[in-house]
Amino acid sequence: MFINKKGKILDITVSACLITKNEEKHIFDCLKSIESCVDEIIIADTGSIDKTIEIAEKFGSKVFRSVWQDDFSFARNTAIDEATKRYILVIDADERLLNPEELKKTIELSNPSTGGWLINVESEAKREDGSIDKYTSGLLRLFVNHPSVRFSGIIHEQVLEPLLQAGFKLQQTNLKFNHLGYGHSPEQMKQKQERNLTLLHKSILKNPSDAYSIYQRAKTYLALKKLDEAENDILMALKIVNPNSAVKPQALNFGAVIAFQMSNYDLAIERGKASLKIIPNQSFANYILGDTYSQIGNFPDALDSYQRLEEAELIEDLTTRIVGDYHLPKEQLYFRKGKCLIGLKQFDAAFTEFEKGYKINNNDVGIIVGMANVAFFWKKFEEAKEFLLKARKIAPNKEEITIYLKQVDIALGKVKNISKTENIKTGGNGYKPLLTLSMIVKNEEQNLPDCLESVRGIADEIVIVDTGSSDRTKQIAQTYNAKIFDFEGVKDFAAARNEALKHSTGEWVLYLDADERLDESSKEIIRNLLMISNDEIGGYICTIESDHSQLNGSTERHRGGYPRIFRNYGFPKISFQGRVHEQITPSIFALGKSIHFSEIIIEHLGYNQSREVMESKIKRNYAMLIEHVQEEPLNAYAWYQLGQTLAQMKLIDEAEKTIRFALQLGNLSDSVYSSATSTLAQLVGNKKNFDECLYWADKSIEKAPGQVYAVHLKAYALLYLKRFEEAEQLFYEVLNRLRAKKGVPHSGFDIVIAEDIVIKGLNQAKEKKITDKI
């Protein structure tokens, strides 16, 4: 009996029902947590050979030995059939009721029509680095003892439908279980999943149209990392499920997780959005969308999804609880938001989010490393090191932290070695040339004469930094009255370029390589352009045209847009960045100046060389880029260039991962972002992942709508996706752009596609369209 505050005697009696087998490790704490709030304990034991029954009987439990039938519902119902009290509390041996004093109060204060109560089950899972993730789900574990309310399903047994069919309503509660069942070793978890898989096979064989069991088998395959099997089951479940069933949004959510793990990000987004249409106020779909958008570098949409997740957590939605939802730990939410804000270069806001997470869990390694990332961006290297040392203490086996610490130490060493005072180069003795040609060279006797001839009468000053020539390069330079400076032993293109800048006195600087030539048409316009330029203009983008010899013997025509002419503000006020594929753009923008397009064309011969020469250049660049990313692990441009080099080396998987990482860092300029996404589109397209190819091509086109290359990739993706009419239209568009190509490619680079390749795709689209209609 239960007496309420008014002295009324209520029939609030509870039977706790368990199924057990060899649970001596857990059973005591479980029963201890409920002994004060239940009136009897019923246990259906399916074959324990340890001390489980002995421990249970000390709590006065009624133990019924039951032969295991490969059926969890049978075992559950065996216990419930023996229950004599008005209400049933279902609990497992590896669970503990955290607030037993609330149990009967919850029932007392409920609406008379309520027959089921959702209990918040909190679970913990250990990550590989040793840190802990916490999850919460609402499960129907407390319900009225009614003869028609029994579990169904061999595994992942359910009691919801019979409860509702009996006319009872549901209610949310503040009751909490702590679930320890996911704290097993990886091998134990694998054995558990394989057992579940066997039972699910049996269930589906018995009822092949059971969408719920097929969905649960997909989840089990996912846990076992059998993604193809998981995807097949999700497709089947979504095909046969009742549109109004609670299974559909669950299947869509886990289908999105499967698609994400298969790198099919378009499909993951599609399924997540479809789930949200069914249940708008849920966390799980927003969590999936946030992680997917973040993975592909779409940080604005990722941040929006995480914000919606946070809002959903505040809404009490019974439908969401019934279906089941994923509750991301708050600190993990703040970590993800902080990561997005880093990608958006909002470092102050990012640090605020990391701090919020740190206050909740100061042992979360991801958050601590996130704070180190922000400190590194702020060039507060000592603070970054402090954070990383704390992270390493928590996760000593996480190799990435050790590598990052080394990189921070390198940065600290550089800071200490920088001179406090540096002389800034100015124009000199009153005469300031209009244009300086700035070059770095090594053994370029074959190329240098034609390069210097191309700027004769254009450049007022020639500054050449020689990095160790052993041929006639210097003598040739002297015949053009060049100022020559030696700079040997430094494997850093930016450092060499900056050495040339220190000696450049012109108002403007044009930088060329020895294998480049200023186009004849550009000679007529360059000086007039510079003389009439407004002060706010810091540089001009030139078109670089080059033939690229591929390692397979073919040749591609590339057109790139790069700021090769810039105003000389004096070193180090203006300087290059990047060990390989050095850039001047960040320095110009840091001064608050703009970069304009121009009609100046530079012909580059350096990529149309023998296989041996190309392989040598690629290996050189690879070694230098590896050093660069080790020194600046958050430099997205360096990672992007490393990805391009890996692709040239035919290390396709490594190239793809590296370019994805560059995009995730989120600090690429629009032109480089466009180049990176089009490269990624090609890489995934070559793997026949045409949905993702289409996605990345569209991303590239968003940033550079006037280009040819990404439009061509999109056309082929549509072709292989059998969207023939759309493909045909785009192939025509590619042909039109090829035939009318003018000006600087806004993508930072473009590839001139051979017309016969475009026409081949066009004809395939036409033929397949006709065949499809017939």
CSV table of C-alpha atoms in Angstrom, one decimal, residues 163-374:
chain,number,residue,atom,x,y,z
A,163,LEU,CA,0.2,-1.1,-24.1
A,164,LEU,CA,-1.3,1.5,-26.5
A,165,GLN,CA,-3.7,-1.1,-27.9
A,166,ALA,CA,-5.0,-1.7,-24.4
A,167,GLY,CA,-6.0,1.9,-24.2
A,168,PHE,CA,-3.3,3.2,-21.9
A,169,LYS,CA,-1.3,6.4,-22.4
A,170,LEU,CA,2.3,7.2,-21.9
A,171,GLN,CA,4.1,9.8,-19.8
A,172,GLN,CA,7.6,11.1,-19.5
A,173,THR,CA,9.4,10.9,-16.1
A,174,ASN,CA,12.5,12.0,-14.3
A,175,LEU,CA,13.3,8.5,-13.4
A,176,LYS,CA,16.9,7.5,-14.3
A,177,PHE,CA,18.7,4.2,-14.9
A,178,ASN,CA,22.4,4.0,-15.2
A,179,HIS,CA,23.3,1.4,-17.8
A,180,LEU,CA,26.7,-0.3,-17.6
A,181,GLY,CA,26.2,-2.7,-20.5
A,182,TYR,CA,28.3,-0.8,-23.0
A,183,GLY,CA,31.4,-0.9,-20.8
A,184,HIS,CA,32.5,-4.3,-22.1
A,185,SER,CA,35.7,-5.0,-23.9
A,186,PRO,CA,35.7,-4.8,-27.7
A,187,GLU,CA,35.8,-8.6,-27.8
A,188,GLN,CA,32.9,-8.9,-25.4
A,189,MET,CA,30.9,-6.4,-27.4
A,190,LYS,CA,31.6,-8.3,-30.6
A,191,GLN,CA,30.4,-11.5,-29.1
A,192,LYS,CA,27.2,-9.8,-27.9
A,193,GLN,CA,26.6,-8.4,-31.4
A,194,GLU,CA,27.2,-11.7,-33.1
A,195,ARG,CA,24.7,-13.3,-30.6
A,196,ASN,CA,22.2,-10.7,-31.5
A,197,LEU,CA,22.8,-11.2,-35.2
A,198,THR,CA,22.0,-14.9,-34.9
A,199,LEU,CA,18.7,-14.1,-33.1
A,200,LEU,CA,17.8,-11.5,-35.7
A,201,HIS,CA,18.4,-13.9,-38.5
A,202,LYS,CA,16.0,-16.3,-36.8
A,203,SER,CA,13.4,-13.6,-36.2
A,204,ILE,CA,13.5,-12.4,-39.9
A,205,LEU,CA,13.4,-16.0,-41.2
A,206,LYS,CA,10.2,-16.4,-39.2
A,207,ASN,CA,8.7,-13.1,-40.4
A,208,PRO,CA,10.5,-11.8,-43.5
A,209,SER,CA,8.3,-8.6,-43.6
A,210,ASP,CA,9.2,-7.5,-40.1
A,211,ALA,CA,10.7,-4.1,-40.8
A,212,TYR,CA,11.6,-3.6,-37.1
A,213,SER,CA,13.8,-6.7,-37.0
A,214,ILE,CA,15.4,-5.9,-40.4
A,215,TYR,CA,16.2,-2.4,-39.1
A,216,GLN,CA,17.7,-3.9,-35.9
A,217,ARG,CA,19.8,-6.3,-38.0
A,218,ALA,CA,21.1,-3.3,-39.9
A,219,LYS,CA,22.1,-1.7,-36.6
A,220,THR,CA,23.9,-4.9,-35.6
A,221,TYR,CA,25.8,-5.1,-38.9
A,222,LEU,CA,26.7,-1.4,-38.4
A,223,ALA,CA,28.1,-2.2,-35.0
A,224,LEU,CA,30.1,-5.1,-36.6
A,225,LYS,CA,31.4,-2.7,-39.3
A,226,LYS,CA,29.7,-4.7,-42.0
A,227,LEU,CA,28.5,-1.6,-43.9
A,228,ASP,CA,27.3,-3.2,-47.2
A,229,GLU,CA,25.1,-5.7,-45.3
A,230,ALA,CA,23.8,-2.8,-43.0
A,231,GLU,CA,23.0,-0.7,-46.1
A,232,ASN,CA,21.1,-3.5,-47.7
A,233,ASP,CA,19.0,-4.1,-44.6
A,234,ILE,CA,18.2,-0.4,-44.2
A,235,LEU,CA,17.1,-0.2,-47.8
A,236,MET,CA,14.8,-3.2,-47.3
A,237,ALA,CA,13.5,-1.8,-44.0
A,238,LEU,CA,12.7,1.5,-45.6
A,239,LYS,CA,11.0,-0.2,-48.5
A,240,ILE,CA,8.6,-2.3,-46.4
A,241,VAL,CA,8.0,-0.2,-43.3
A,242,ASN,CA,4.7,1.3,-42.6
A,243,PRO,CA,5.0,5.1,-43.3
A,244,ASN,CA,3.4,5.9,-40.0
A,245,SER,CA,5.5,3.4,-38.0
A,246,ALA,CA,7.9,4.6,-35.4
A,247,VAL,CA,10.5,2.4,-37.1
A,248,LYS,CA,10.7,4.7,-40.1
A,249,PRO,CA,12.5,7.7,-38.5
A,250,GLN,CA,14.8,5.3,-36.6
A,251,ALA,CA,15.7,3.5,-39.8
A,252,LEU,CA,16.3,6.8,-41.6
A,253,ASN,CA,18.6,8.0,-38.8
A,254,PHE,CA,20.7,4.9,-38.7
A,255,GLY,CA,20.6,4.7,-42.5
A,256,ALA,CA,22.1,8.2,-42.4
A,257,VAL,CA,24.8,6.9,-40.0
A,258,ILE,CA,25.6,4.0,-42.4
A,259,ALA,CA,25.7,6.3,-45.4
A,260,PHE,CA,28.1,8.6,-43.4
A,261,GLN,CA,30.4,5.8,-42.6
A,262,MET,CA,30.3,4.7,-46.3
A,263,SER,CA,31.3,8.3,-47.2
A,264,ASN,CA,28.0,8.8,-49.1
A,265,TYR,CA,27.4,12.2,-47.5
A,266,ASP,CA,24.6,13.2,-49.9
A,267,LEU,CA,22.6,10.2,-48.9
A,268,ALA,CA,23.4,10.8,-45.2
A,269,ILE,CA,22.0,14.4,-45.5
A,270,GLU,CA,19.0,13.2,-47.5
A,271,ARG,CA,18.1,10.6,-44.8
A,272,GLY,CA,18.7,13.0,-41.9
A,273,LYS,CA,16.4,15.6,-43.5
A,274,ALA,CA,13.7,13.0,-44.2
A,275,SER,CA,13.8,11.9,-40.5
A,276,LEU,CA,13.4,15.5,-39.4
A,277,LYS,CA,10.3,15.9,-41.5
A,278,ILE,CA,8.7,13.1,-39.6
A,279,ILE,CA,9.9,14.2,-36.1
A,280,PRO,CA,11.1,17.8,-36.2
A,281,ASN,CA,12.0,18.1,-32.5
A,282,GLN,CA,14.6,15.4,-32.3
A,283,SER,CA,18.3,15.4,-31.5
A,284,PHE,CA,19.5,12.4,-33.4
A,285,ALA,CA,18.9,13.6,-37.0
A,286,ASN,CA,20.4,17.0,-36.2
A,287,TYR,CA,23.4,15.3,-34.7
A,288,ILE,CA,23.9,13.3,-37.9
A,289,LEU,CA,23.4,16.3,-40.1
A,290,GLY,CA,25.8,18.3,-38.0
A,291,ASP,CA,28.6,15.7,-38.2
A,292,THR,CA,28.0,15.2,-41.9
A,293,TYR,CA,28.1,18.9,-42.8
A,294,SER,CA,31.2,19.3,-40.6
A,295,GLN,CA,32.9,16.3,-42.4
A,296,ILE,CA,32.4,17.9,-45.8
A,297,GLY,CA,33.5,21.4,-44.6
A,298,ASN,CA,30.1,23.0,-44.7
A,299,PHE,CA,30.5,24.6,-41.3
A,300,PRO,CA,27.5,27.1,-41.5
A,301,ASP,CA,25.0,24.3,-42.0
A,302,ALA,CA,26.8,22.1,-39.4
A,303,LEU,CA,26.7,24.9,-36.8
A,304,ASP,CA,23.0,25.4,-37.6
A,305,SER,CA,22.3,21.6,-37.1
A,306,TYR,CA,24.1,21.6,-33.8
A,307,GLN,CA,22.1,24.6,-32.7
A,308,ARG,CA,18.9,22.9,-33.6
A,309,LEU,CA,20.1,19.8,-31.7
A,310,GLU,CA,20.6,22.0,-28.6
A,311,GLU,CA,17.2,23.5,-29.0
A,312,ALA,CA,15.6,20.0,-29.4
A,313,GLU,CA,17.2,18.9,-26.1
A,314,LEU,CA,15.1,21.6,-24.3
A,315,ILE,CA,11.8,20.5,-25.8
A,316,GLU,CA,9.8,17.8,-24.0
A,317,ASP,CA,8.5,15.8,-26.9
A,318,LEU,CA,6.7,12.5,-26.1
A,319,THR,CA,6.9,11.3,-29.7
A,320,THR,CA,10.6,11.7,-29.7
A,321,ARG,CA,10.9,9.8,-26.5
A,322,ILE,CA,8.6,7.0,-27.7
A,323,VAL,CA,10.6,6.6,-30.9
A,324,GLY,CA,13.9,6.8,-29.1
A,325,ASP,CA,16.4,9.6,-29.4
A,326,TYR,CA,20.1,10.1,-29.1
A,327,HIS,CA,21.2,12.6,-26.5
A,328,LEU,CA,24.6,14.0,-27.2
A,329,PRO,CA,26.6,14.9,-24.0
A,330,LYS,CA,26.6,18.6,-23.6
A,331,GLU,CA,30.4,18.9,-23.6
A,332,GLN,CA,30.4,17.0,-26.9
A,333,LEU,CA,27.9,19.4,-28.4
A,334,TYR,CA,30.0,22.4,-27.3
A,335,PHE,CA,33.1,20.7,-28.8
A,336,ARG,CA,31.4,20.2,-32.1
A,337,LYS,CA,30.2,23.8,-32.2
A,338,GLY,CA,33.7,25.0,-31.3
A,339,LYS,CA,35.2,23.0,-34.1
A,340,CYS,CA,32.7,24.5,-36.6
A,341,LEU,CA,33.5,28.0,-35.4
A,342,ILE,CA,37.2,27.4,-36.0
A,343,GLY,CA,36.3,26.4,-39.5
A,344,LEU,CA,34.5,29.7,-39.8
A,345,LYS,CA,37.6,31.5,-38.4
A,346,GLN,CA,35.5,32.7,-35.4
A,347,PHE,CA,38.2,31.9,-32.9
A,348,ASP,CA,36.8,33.9,-29.9
A,349,ALA,CA,33.4,32.2,-30.2
A,350,ALA,CA,35.1,28.8,-30.7
A,351,PHE,CA,37.1,29.2,-27.5
A,352,THR,CA,33.9,30.2,-25.6
A,353,GLU,CA,32.2,26.9,-26.7
A,354,PHE,CA,35.2,24.9,-25.7
A,355,GLU,CA,35.3,26.6,-22.3
A,356,LYS,CA,31.6,25.7,-21.8
A,357,GLY,CA,32.4,22.1,-22.5
A,358,TYR,CA,35.4,22.1,-20.3
A,359,LYS,CA,33.4,23.3,-17.3
A,360,ILE,CA,31.2,20.3,-17.7
A,361,ASN,CA,34.0,17.7,-18.3
A,362,ASN,CA,37.5,18.9,-17.8
A,363,ASN,CA,38.8,15.5,-18.9
A,364,ASP,CA,37.4,15.6,-22.4
A,365,VAL,CA,40.4,15.3,-24.7
A,366,GLY,CA,38.7,16.7,-27.8
A,367,ILE,CA,37.8,19.9,-26.0
A,368,ILE,CA,41.2,20.4,-24.6
A,369,VAL,CA,42.8,19.9,-28.0
A,370,GLY,CA,40.3,22.3,-29.4
A,371,MET,CA,41.4,24.9,-26.9
A,372,ALA,CA,45.0,24.2,-27.9
A,373,ASN,CA,44.0,24.7,-31.6
A,374,VAL,CA,42.5,28.2,-30.8
